[in-house]
XYZ file of C-alpha atoms in Angstrom:
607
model
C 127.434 -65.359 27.049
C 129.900 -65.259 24.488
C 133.587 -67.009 24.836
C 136.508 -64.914 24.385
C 138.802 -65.496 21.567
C 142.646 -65.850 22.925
C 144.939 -64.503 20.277
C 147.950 -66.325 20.895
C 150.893 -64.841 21.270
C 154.488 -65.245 20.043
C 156.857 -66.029 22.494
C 159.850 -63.411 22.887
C 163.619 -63.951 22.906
C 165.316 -63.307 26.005
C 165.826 -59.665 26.325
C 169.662 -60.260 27.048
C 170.459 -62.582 23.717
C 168.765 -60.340 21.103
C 171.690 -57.690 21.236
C 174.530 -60.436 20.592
C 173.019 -62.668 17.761
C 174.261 -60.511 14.779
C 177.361 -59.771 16.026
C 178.076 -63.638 16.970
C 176.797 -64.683 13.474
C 179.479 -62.310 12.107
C 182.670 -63.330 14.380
C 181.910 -67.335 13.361
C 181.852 -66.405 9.479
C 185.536 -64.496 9.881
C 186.720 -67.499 12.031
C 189.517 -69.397 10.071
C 187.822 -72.587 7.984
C 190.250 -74.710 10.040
C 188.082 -73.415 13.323
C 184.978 -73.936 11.464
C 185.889 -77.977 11.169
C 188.728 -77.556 8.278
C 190.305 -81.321 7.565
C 192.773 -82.801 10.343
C 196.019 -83.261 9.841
C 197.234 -86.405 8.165
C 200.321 -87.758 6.594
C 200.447 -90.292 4.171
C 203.800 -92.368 3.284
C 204.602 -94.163 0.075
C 207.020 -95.507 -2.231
C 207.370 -94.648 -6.069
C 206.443 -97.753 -7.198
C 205.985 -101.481 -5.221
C 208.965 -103.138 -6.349
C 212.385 -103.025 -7.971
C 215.841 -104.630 -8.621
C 218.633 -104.748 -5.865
C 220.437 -101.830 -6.702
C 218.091 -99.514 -8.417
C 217.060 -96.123 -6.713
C 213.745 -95.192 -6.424
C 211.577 -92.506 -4.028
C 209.630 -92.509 -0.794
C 207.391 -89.461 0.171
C 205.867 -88.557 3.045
C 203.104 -86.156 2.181
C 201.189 -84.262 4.976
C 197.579 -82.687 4.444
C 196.822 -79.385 6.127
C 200.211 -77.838 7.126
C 202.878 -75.489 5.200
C 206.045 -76.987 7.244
C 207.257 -80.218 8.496
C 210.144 -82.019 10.288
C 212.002 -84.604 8.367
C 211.975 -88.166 10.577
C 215.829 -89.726 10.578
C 215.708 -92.484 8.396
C 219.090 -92.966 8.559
C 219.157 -95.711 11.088
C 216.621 -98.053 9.102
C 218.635 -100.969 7.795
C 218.417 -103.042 4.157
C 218.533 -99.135 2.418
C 220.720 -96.226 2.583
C 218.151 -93.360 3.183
C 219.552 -89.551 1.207
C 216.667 -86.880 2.250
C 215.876 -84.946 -0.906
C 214.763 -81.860 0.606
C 210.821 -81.057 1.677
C 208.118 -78.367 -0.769
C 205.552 -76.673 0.691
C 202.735 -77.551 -1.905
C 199.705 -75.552 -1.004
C 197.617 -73.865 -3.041
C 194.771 -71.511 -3.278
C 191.416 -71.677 -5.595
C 189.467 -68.531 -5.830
C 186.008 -68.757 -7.016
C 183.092 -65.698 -7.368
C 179.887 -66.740 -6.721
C 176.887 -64.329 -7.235
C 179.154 -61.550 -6.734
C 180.952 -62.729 -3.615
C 184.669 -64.133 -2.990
C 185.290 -67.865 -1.445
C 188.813 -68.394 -1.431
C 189.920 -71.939 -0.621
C 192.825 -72.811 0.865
C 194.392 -76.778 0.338
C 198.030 -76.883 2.472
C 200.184 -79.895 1.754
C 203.840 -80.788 2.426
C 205.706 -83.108 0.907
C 209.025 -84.741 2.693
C 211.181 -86.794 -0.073
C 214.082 -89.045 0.188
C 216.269 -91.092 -2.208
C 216.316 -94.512 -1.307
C 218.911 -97.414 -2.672
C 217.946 -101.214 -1.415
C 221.044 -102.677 -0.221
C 219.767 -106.307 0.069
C 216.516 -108.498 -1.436
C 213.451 -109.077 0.306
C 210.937 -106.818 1.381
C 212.273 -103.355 2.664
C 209.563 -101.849 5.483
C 209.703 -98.492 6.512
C 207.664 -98.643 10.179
C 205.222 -95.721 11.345
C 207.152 -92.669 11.300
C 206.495 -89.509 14.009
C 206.086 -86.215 11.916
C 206.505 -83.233 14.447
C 203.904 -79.989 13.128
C 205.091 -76.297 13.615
C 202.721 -76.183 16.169
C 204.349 -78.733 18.762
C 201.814 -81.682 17.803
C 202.579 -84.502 15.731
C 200.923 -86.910 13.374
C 202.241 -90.539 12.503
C 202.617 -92.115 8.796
C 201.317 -95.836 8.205
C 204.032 -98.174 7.516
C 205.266 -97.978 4.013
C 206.631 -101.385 2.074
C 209.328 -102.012 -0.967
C 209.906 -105.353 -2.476
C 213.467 -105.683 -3.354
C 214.025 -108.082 -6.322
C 217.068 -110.400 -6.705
C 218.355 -109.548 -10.298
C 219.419 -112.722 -12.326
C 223.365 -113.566 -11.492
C 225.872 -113.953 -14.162
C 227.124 -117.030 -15.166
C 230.902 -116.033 -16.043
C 233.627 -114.239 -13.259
C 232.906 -110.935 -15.367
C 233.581 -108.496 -12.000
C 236.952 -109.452 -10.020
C 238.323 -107.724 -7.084
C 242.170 -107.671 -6.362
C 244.479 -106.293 -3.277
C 248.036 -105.446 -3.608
C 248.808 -107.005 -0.066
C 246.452 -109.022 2.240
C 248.345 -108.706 5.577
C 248.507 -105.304 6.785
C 249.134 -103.407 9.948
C 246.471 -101.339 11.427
C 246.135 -98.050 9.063
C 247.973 -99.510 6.741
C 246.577 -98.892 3.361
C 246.479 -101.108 0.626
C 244.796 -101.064 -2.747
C 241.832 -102.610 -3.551
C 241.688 -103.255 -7.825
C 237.768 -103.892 -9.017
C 237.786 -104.655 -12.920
C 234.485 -105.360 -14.698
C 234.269 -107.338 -17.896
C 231.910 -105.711 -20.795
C 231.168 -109.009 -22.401
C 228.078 -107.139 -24.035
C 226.700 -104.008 -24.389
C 225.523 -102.412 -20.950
C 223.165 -99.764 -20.750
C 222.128 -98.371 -16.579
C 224.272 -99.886 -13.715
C 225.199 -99.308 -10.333
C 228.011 -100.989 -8.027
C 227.414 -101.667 -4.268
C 229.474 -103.393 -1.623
C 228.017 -104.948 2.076
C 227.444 -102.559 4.585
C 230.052 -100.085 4.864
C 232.145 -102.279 7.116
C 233.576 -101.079 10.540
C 236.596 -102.762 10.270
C 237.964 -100.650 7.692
C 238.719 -97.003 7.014
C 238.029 -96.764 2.920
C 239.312 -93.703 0.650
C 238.618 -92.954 -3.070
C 241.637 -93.495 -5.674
C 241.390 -90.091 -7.788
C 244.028 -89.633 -10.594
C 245.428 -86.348 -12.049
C 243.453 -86.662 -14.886
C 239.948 -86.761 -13.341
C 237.922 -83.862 -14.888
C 239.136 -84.419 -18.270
C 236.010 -86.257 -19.729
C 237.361 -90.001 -19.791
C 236.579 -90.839 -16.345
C 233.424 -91.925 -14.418
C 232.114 -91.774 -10.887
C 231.505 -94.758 -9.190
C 229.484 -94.618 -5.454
C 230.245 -97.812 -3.259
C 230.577 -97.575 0.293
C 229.751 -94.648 1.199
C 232.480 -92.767 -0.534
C 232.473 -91.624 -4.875
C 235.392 -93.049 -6.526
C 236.838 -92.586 -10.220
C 236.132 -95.356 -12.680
C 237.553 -95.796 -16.454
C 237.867 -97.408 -19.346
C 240.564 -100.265 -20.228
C 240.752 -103.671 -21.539
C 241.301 -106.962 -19.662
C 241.287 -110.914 -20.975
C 238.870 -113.711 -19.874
C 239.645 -117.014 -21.443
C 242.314 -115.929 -23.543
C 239.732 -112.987 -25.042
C 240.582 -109.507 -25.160
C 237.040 -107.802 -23.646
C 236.250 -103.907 -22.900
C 236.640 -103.324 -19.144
C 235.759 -100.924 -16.371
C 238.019 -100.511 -13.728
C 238.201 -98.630 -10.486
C 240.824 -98.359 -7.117
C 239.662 -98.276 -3.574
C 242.570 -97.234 -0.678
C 241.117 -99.522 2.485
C 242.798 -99.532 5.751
C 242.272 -101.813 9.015
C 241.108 -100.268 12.103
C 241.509 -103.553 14.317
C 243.905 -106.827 14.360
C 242.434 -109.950 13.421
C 241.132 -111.427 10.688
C 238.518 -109.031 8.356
C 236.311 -109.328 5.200
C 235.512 -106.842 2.773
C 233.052 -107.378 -0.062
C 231.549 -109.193 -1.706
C 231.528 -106.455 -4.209
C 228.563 -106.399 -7.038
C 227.242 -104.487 -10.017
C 224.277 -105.035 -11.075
C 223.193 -104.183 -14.598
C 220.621 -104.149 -17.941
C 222.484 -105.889 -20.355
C 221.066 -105.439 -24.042
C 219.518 -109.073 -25.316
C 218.002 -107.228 -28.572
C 217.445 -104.126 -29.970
C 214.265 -103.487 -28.040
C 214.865 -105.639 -24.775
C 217.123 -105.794 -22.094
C 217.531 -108.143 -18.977
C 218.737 -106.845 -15.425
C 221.766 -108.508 -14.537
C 224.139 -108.797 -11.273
C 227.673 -110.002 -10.784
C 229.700 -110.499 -7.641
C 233.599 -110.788 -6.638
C 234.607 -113.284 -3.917
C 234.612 -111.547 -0.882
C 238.712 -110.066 0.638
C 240.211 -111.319 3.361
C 243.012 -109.121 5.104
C 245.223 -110.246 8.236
C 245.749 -107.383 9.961
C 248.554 -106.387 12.930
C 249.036 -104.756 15.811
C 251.663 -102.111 16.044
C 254.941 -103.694 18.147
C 255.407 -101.793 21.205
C 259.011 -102.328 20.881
C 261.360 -99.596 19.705
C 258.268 -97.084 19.163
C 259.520 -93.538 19.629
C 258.520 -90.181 21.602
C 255.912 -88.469 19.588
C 255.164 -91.196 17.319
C 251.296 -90.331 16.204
C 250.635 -93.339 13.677
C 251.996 -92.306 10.666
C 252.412 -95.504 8.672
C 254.877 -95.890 5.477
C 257.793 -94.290 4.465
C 258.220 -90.647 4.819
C 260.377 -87.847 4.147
C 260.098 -84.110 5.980
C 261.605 -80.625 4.776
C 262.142 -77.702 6.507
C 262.079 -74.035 4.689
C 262.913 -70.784 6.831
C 263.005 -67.181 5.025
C 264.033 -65.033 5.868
C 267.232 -65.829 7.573
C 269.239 -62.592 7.908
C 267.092 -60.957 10.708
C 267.172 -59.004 13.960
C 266.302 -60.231 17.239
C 262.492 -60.448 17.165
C 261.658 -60.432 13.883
C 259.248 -62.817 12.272
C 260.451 -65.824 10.448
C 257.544 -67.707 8.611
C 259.017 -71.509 9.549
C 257.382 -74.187 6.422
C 257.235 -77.757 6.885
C 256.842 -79.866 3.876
C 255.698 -83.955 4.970
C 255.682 -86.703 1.794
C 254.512 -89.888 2.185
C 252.178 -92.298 0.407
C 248.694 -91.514 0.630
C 245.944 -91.272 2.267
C 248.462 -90.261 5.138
C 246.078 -90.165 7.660
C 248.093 -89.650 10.445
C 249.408 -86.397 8.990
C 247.019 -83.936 10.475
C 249.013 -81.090 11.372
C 252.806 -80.300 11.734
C 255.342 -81.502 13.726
C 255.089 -80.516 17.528
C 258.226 -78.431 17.792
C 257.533 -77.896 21.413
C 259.512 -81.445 21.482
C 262.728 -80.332 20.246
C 265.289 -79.926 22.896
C 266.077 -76.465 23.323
C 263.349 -74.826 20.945
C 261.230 -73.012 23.239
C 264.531 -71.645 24.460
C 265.704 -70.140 21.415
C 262.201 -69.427 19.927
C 259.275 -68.002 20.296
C 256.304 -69.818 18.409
C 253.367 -68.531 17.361
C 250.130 -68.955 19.329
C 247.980 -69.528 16.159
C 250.217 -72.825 15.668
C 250.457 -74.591 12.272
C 248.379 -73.329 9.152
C 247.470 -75.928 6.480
C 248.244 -74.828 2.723
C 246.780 -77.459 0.150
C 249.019 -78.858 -2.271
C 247.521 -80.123 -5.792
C 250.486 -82.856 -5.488
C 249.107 -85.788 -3.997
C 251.301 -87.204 -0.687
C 252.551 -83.818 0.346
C 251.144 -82.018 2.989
C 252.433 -78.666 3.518
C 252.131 -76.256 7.432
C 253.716 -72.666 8.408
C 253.697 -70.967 11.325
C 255.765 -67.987 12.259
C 258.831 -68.139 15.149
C 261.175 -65.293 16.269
C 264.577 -65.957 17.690
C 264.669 -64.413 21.264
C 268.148 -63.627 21.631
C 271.759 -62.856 19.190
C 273.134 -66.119 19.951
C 270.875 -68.421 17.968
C 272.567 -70.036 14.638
C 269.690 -72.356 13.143
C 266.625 -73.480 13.293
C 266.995 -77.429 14.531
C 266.306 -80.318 13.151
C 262.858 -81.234 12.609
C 261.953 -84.798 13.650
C 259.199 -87.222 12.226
C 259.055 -90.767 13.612
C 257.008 -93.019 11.683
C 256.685 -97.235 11.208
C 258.253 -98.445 8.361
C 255.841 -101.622 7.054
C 257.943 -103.552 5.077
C 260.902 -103.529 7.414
C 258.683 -103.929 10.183
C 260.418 -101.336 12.674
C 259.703 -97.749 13.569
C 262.146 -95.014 11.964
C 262.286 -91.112 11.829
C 263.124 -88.868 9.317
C 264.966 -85.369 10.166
C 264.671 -82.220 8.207
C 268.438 -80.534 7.727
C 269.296 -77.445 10.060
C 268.443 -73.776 8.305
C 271.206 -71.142 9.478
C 270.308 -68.095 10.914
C 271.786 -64.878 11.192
C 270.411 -63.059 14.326
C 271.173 -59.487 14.927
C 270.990 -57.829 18.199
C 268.779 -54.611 18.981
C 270.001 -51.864 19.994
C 267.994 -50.478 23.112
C 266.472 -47.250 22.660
C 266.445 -45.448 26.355
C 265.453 -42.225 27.549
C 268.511 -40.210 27.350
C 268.230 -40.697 23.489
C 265.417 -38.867 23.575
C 266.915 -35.165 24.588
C 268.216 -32.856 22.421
C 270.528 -30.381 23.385
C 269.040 -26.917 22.608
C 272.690 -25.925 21.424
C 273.200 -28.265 18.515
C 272.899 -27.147 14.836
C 269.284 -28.203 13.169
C 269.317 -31.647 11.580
C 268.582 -29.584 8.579
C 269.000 -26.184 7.062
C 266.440 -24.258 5.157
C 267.179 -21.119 3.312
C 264.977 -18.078 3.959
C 261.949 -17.338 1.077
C 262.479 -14.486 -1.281
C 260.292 -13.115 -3.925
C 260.468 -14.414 -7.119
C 260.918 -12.661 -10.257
C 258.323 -12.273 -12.807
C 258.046 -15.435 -14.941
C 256.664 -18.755 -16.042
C 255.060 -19.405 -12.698
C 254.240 -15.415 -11.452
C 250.538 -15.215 -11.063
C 249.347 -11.877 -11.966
C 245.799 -10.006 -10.855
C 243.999 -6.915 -11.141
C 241.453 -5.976 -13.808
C 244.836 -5.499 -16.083
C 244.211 -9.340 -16.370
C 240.530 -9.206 -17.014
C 241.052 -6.049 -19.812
C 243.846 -8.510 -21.390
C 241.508 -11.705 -22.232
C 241.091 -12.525 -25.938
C 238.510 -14.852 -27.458
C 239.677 -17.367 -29.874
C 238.736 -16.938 -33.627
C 237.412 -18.817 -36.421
C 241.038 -19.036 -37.511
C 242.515 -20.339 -34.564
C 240.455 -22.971 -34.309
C 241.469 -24.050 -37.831
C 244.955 -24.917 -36.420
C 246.264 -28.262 -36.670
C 247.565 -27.693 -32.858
C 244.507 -26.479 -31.939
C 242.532 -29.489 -33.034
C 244.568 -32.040 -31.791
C 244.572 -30.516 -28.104
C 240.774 -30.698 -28.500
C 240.081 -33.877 -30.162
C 242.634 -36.006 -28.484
C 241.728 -36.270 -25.117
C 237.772 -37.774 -26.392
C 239.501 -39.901 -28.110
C 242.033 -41.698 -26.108
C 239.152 -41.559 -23.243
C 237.181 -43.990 -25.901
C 239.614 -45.610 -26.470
C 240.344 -46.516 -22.922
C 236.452 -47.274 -22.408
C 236.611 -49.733 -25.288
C 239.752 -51.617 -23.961
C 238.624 -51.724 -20.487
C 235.031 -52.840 -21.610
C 237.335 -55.972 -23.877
C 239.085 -56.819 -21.080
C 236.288 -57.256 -18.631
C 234.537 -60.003 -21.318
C 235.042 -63.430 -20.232
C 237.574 -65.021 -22.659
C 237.439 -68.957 -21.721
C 234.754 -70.546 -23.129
C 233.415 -71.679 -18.820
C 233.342 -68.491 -18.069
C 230.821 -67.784 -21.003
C 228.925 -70.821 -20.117
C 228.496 -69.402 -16.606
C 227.010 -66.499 -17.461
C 224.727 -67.981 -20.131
C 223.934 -70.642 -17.586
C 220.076 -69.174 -16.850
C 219.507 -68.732 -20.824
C 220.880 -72.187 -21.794
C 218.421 -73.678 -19.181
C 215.474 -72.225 -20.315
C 216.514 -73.502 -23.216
C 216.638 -76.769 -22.560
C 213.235 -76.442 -20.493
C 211.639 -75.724 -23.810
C 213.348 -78.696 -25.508
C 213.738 -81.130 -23.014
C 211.653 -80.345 -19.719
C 212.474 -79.396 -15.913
C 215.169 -82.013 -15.603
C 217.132 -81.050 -18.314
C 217.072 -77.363 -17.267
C 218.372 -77.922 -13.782
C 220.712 -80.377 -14.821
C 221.831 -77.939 -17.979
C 222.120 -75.120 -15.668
C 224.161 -76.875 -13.235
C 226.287 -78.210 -16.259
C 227.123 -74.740 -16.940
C 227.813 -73.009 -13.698
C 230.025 -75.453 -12.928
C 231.897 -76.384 -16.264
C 230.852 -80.200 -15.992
C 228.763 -82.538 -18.680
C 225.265 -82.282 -17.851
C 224.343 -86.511 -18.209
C 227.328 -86.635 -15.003
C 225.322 -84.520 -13.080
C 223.902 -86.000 -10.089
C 221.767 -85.022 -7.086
C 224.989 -85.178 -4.775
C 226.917 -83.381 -6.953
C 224.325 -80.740 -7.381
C 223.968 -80.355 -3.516
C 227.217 -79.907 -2.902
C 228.356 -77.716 -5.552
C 225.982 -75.322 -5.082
C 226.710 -75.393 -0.759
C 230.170 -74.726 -2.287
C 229.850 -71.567 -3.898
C 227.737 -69.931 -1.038
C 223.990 -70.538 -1.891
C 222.254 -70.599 1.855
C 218.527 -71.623 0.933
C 219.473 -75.928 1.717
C 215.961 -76.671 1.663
C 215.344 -74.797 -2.063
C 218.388 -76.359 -3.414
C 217.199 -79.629 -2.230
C 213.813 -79.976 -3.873
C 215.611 -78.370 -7.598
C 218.007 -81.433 -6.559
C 215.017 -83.580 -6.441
C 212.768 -82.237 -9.333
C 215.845 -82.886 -11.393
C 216.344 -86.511 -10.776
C 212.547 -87.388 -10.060
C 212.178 -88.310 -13.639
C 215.421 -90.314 -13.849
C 214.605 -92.572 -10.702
C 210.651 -93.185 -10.917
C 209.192 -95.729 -13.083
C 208.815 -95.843 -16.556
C 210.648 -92.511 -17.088
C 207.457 -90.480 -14.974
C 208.103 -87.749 -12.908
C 207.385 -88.536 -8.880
C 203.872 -86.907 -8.293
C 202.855 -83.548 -10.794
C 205.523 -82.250 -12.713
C 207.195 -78.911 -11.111
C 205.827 -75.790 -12.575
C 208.110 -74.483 -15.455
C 207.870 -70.775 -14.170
C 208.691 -71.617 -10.260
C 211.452 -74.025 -12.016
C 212.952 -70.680 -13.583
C 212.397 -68.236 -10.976
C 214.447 -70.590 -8.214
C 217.307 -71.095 -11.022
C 217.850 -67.333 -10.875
C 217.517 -67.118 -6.916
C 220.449 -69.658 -6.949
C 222.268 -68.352 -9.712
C 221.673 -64.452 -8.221
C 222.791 -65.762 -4.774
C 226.924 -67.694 -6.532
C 227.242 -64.638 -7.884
C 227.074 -62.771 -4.927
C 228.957 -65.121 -3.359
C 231.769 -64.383 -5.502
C 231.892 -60.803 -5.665
């Protein structure tokens, strides 16, 4: 007998997963790559560089891999730094490769949070694990980020002073502060700083009429921008180059306070090649500050500190019972006035409300280019014939250096006041017997003349065409040649007129061209800060981030987070080491294209 051969056989898929194989194998090759295992989300944090001098600005980023948006941690609360957040870029991009005919696209997302950062005391500024909160409701954490802050080498001469005018004070009493800063060499970057914007005091910038005029310079110390000069002071019976700058501080509590110490540091030039980084401190100010005497302090008495004057303006003055009367109320004192925050409260004036009717909107600010003078209207009407003038107005205040409370009074404004007659029903009917209020002669035909209109084909039969001849008539020309020609002429004065004549205007509107300008000379900073320069009639090396910022919120451009990152691309170069722009330099063409968002959107603004 012969064995039979067994052929074996294959074994079979299950009847029910043959059908979905194809189709499965097609659904996981259109899943997104991020389903398909794409990178996790990260975020990395870093300064621009490991170390730097007390005083000096530099960058911290927080970039995070594999998302298009962000939120911003508060880093205002960290202490040793003051924290400014630069603005966050979306920094993905896309490579697209063809391979054996077919399209892979790849996909990288990044987003990049930056901030400007300005050490406020040596030692080694830390920046713990921060909490960055996805689009998505999840959130990844940064590792800890450090800075090590570097004491700069202290001067050994009293080059930077600080002055008051009067170290007792009452609280909100204002008194001003006088920094002057020796130039005993030739100083190239600087910056001043003060403690910890202290508590204790209320501190306002010192800005003279002639800031804007290219001899003045900004100086940023506690918290506020200030303007600095030029002048010349004496140390050791030498006459030195000096830089000077005001500060209005006020107490906000009795006792005894500090302010300062107050310091600059600085590269001062050693040779021609070299320079050192140097710092100099004032002493630190001590102010004894009052309390406000209860004694002798009068009704409606809301702080006001110094003396002060207040003026009263009514027009008009001749009116009828009812009529508006726009009431202006002038208050000068010495600045910052901070008690002045709206106009007197003529609700307080005996008899007022009984004699007037005020308006519901209340007092309306108008700003004043005069500094001490604030200025309010508001409208009243006189409610009956018998009112004469408008009061007295009354504004209590404390005197400091008599120590007592006073009040100044406004002088009286007559008033006519007319009564209304009252209009009542009978006045209304007219007695069907009474001649018309006016008389009209009846219409008659009118002769045939200058203004008869005639018609019938008598007109048509009558028509001539002008010659050859005619047309040769000095009359006849100028009734046809004139009216072109005064129509140019109008075109051509209207088309004058509407050219900008000042030389900012022209800047303005050559703002985009001069920056691509300066792109091609210069790079991306000196584009954005060019353009700025420009648009806003300002020098472009005084342009900074701040300014920038707020300008541009000023005059109506919406897109903060755009204006932001231009703010940062422009000073990137200035603040990170060694003159390098912070991470890859911005493209030129997205540089250009967001210039003419902004400068699309101020001009909209102003229309």
């Amino acid at each position: 007998m012969h064995a039979k051969r067994h052929t074996p056989i294959a074994p079979r898929p299950a009847p029910w997963a043959a059908p979905w194989i194809v189709p499965l194998l097609a659904v996981l090759m259109l899943l997104p790559a991020r389903a398909l295992g794409q990178d996790e989300v990260s975020a990395q944090a870093a300064f621009s560089q490991q170390s730097c001098y007390l005083g000096d600005q530099v960058r911290f980023r927080i970039v995070v891999e594999g998302v298009e948006q962000a939120d911003a941690p508060d880093l205002s609360s960290l202490s040793g730094a003051s924290f400014f957040f630069a603005g966050g870029s979306n920094n993905t991009s896309t490579m697209v490769s063809i391979v054996n005919g077919r399209r892979h696209e790849e996909s990288h997302k990044q987003y990049i949070l930056q901030w400007v950062v300005t050490p406020e005391k040596p030692g080694t500024l830390v920046v713990p694990p921060q909490r960055i909160t996805l689009p998505d409701g999840s959130a990844v954490q940064t590792p800890e980020a450090r800075l090590r802050v570097i004491e700069p080498e202290q001067t050994d001469k009293p080059v930077l002073r600080a002055t008051i005018d009067d170290d007792t004070l009452y609280v909100g009493q204002s008194a001003r502060v006088h920094v002057t800063w020796l130039l005993l060499s030739d100083v190239e970057e600087y910056s001043f700083r003060g403690n910890d914007r202290p508590d204790d005091f209320d501190i306002q910038p010192v800005i003279s009429a002639s800031a804007g005029r290219g001899n003045d310079y900004k100086v940023d110390i506690f918290g506020i921008t200030t303007q600095g000069r030029l002048s010349y002071s004496t140390l050791d019976g030498e006459r030195y180059r000096s830089f000077e700058f005001e500060l209005l501080v006020s107490p906000k509590r009795a006792g005894t306070l500090t302010l300062g110490p107050i310091g600059v540091s600085f590269d001062e030039r050693v040779t021609r090649r070299s320079t050192r980084r140097m710092i100099a401190r004032t002493d630190p100010i001590v102010i004894h500050a009052l309390d406000l005497p209860d004694e002798g302090r009068p009704p409606g008495f809301t702080g006001l500190l110094g003396a002060h004057a207040v003026d009263a303006t009514a027009t008009p003055t001749d009116v009828n019972v009812g009529d508006p009367i726009e009431l202006r109320v002038t208050i000068s004192g010495p600045e910052p006035m901070s008690g002045v925050t709206d106009g007197p409260d003529l609700t307080s004036i005996e008899g007022f409300t009984d004699d007037f009717r005020i308006s519901s909107e209340g007092w309306t600010y108008e700003p004043s280019s005069r500094p001490g003078r604030r200025t309010f209207k508001t409208t009243i009407r006189a409610t009956h014939e018998g009112v004469e003038a408008i009061p007295a107005i009354s504004l209590p205040f404390f005197d400091p250096g008599e120590g007592e409370y006073r009040v100044a009074r406004s002088r009286p404004i007559p008033l006519h006041v007319k009564a209304v007659r009252k209009v009542t029903a009978a006045d209304a009917v007219v007695s069907s017997g009474a001649p018309a209020a006016v008389s009209r002669d009846p219409l008659t035909p009118t002769a045939a003349g200058l203004w008869a209109i005639d018609t019938g084909p008598a007109v048509l039969a009558d028509a001539r065409v002008p010659d050859a001849g005619m047309l040769r008539r000095p009359a006849v020309l100028s009734a046809l040649i004139a009216p072109p020609v005064v129509f140019l002429l109008a075109g051509v004065s209207v088309l004058a007129r509407s050219r900008p004549r000042d030389g900012a205007e022209i800047r303005r509107r050559r703002a985009i061209s001069m920056a691509r300008r300066a792109l091609r000379r210069e790079g991306p900073e000196s584009a954005v800060r060019t353009y700025l320069a420009c648009a806003f009639g300002l020098t472009p090396s005084a342009v900074t981030g701040a300014d920038g910022h707020r300008l541009l919120a000023e005059a109506g451009v919406a897109d903060a987070d755009d204006i932001a990152e231009l703010i940062a691309i422009s000073e990137s170069t200035r603040y990170a080491p060694g003159g390098a722009a912070l991470g890859s330099p911005p493209d030129t063409r997205r540089l250009m294209t967001r210039l003419s968002r902004i400068d699309r959107a101020m001009r909209r603004a102003k229309r």
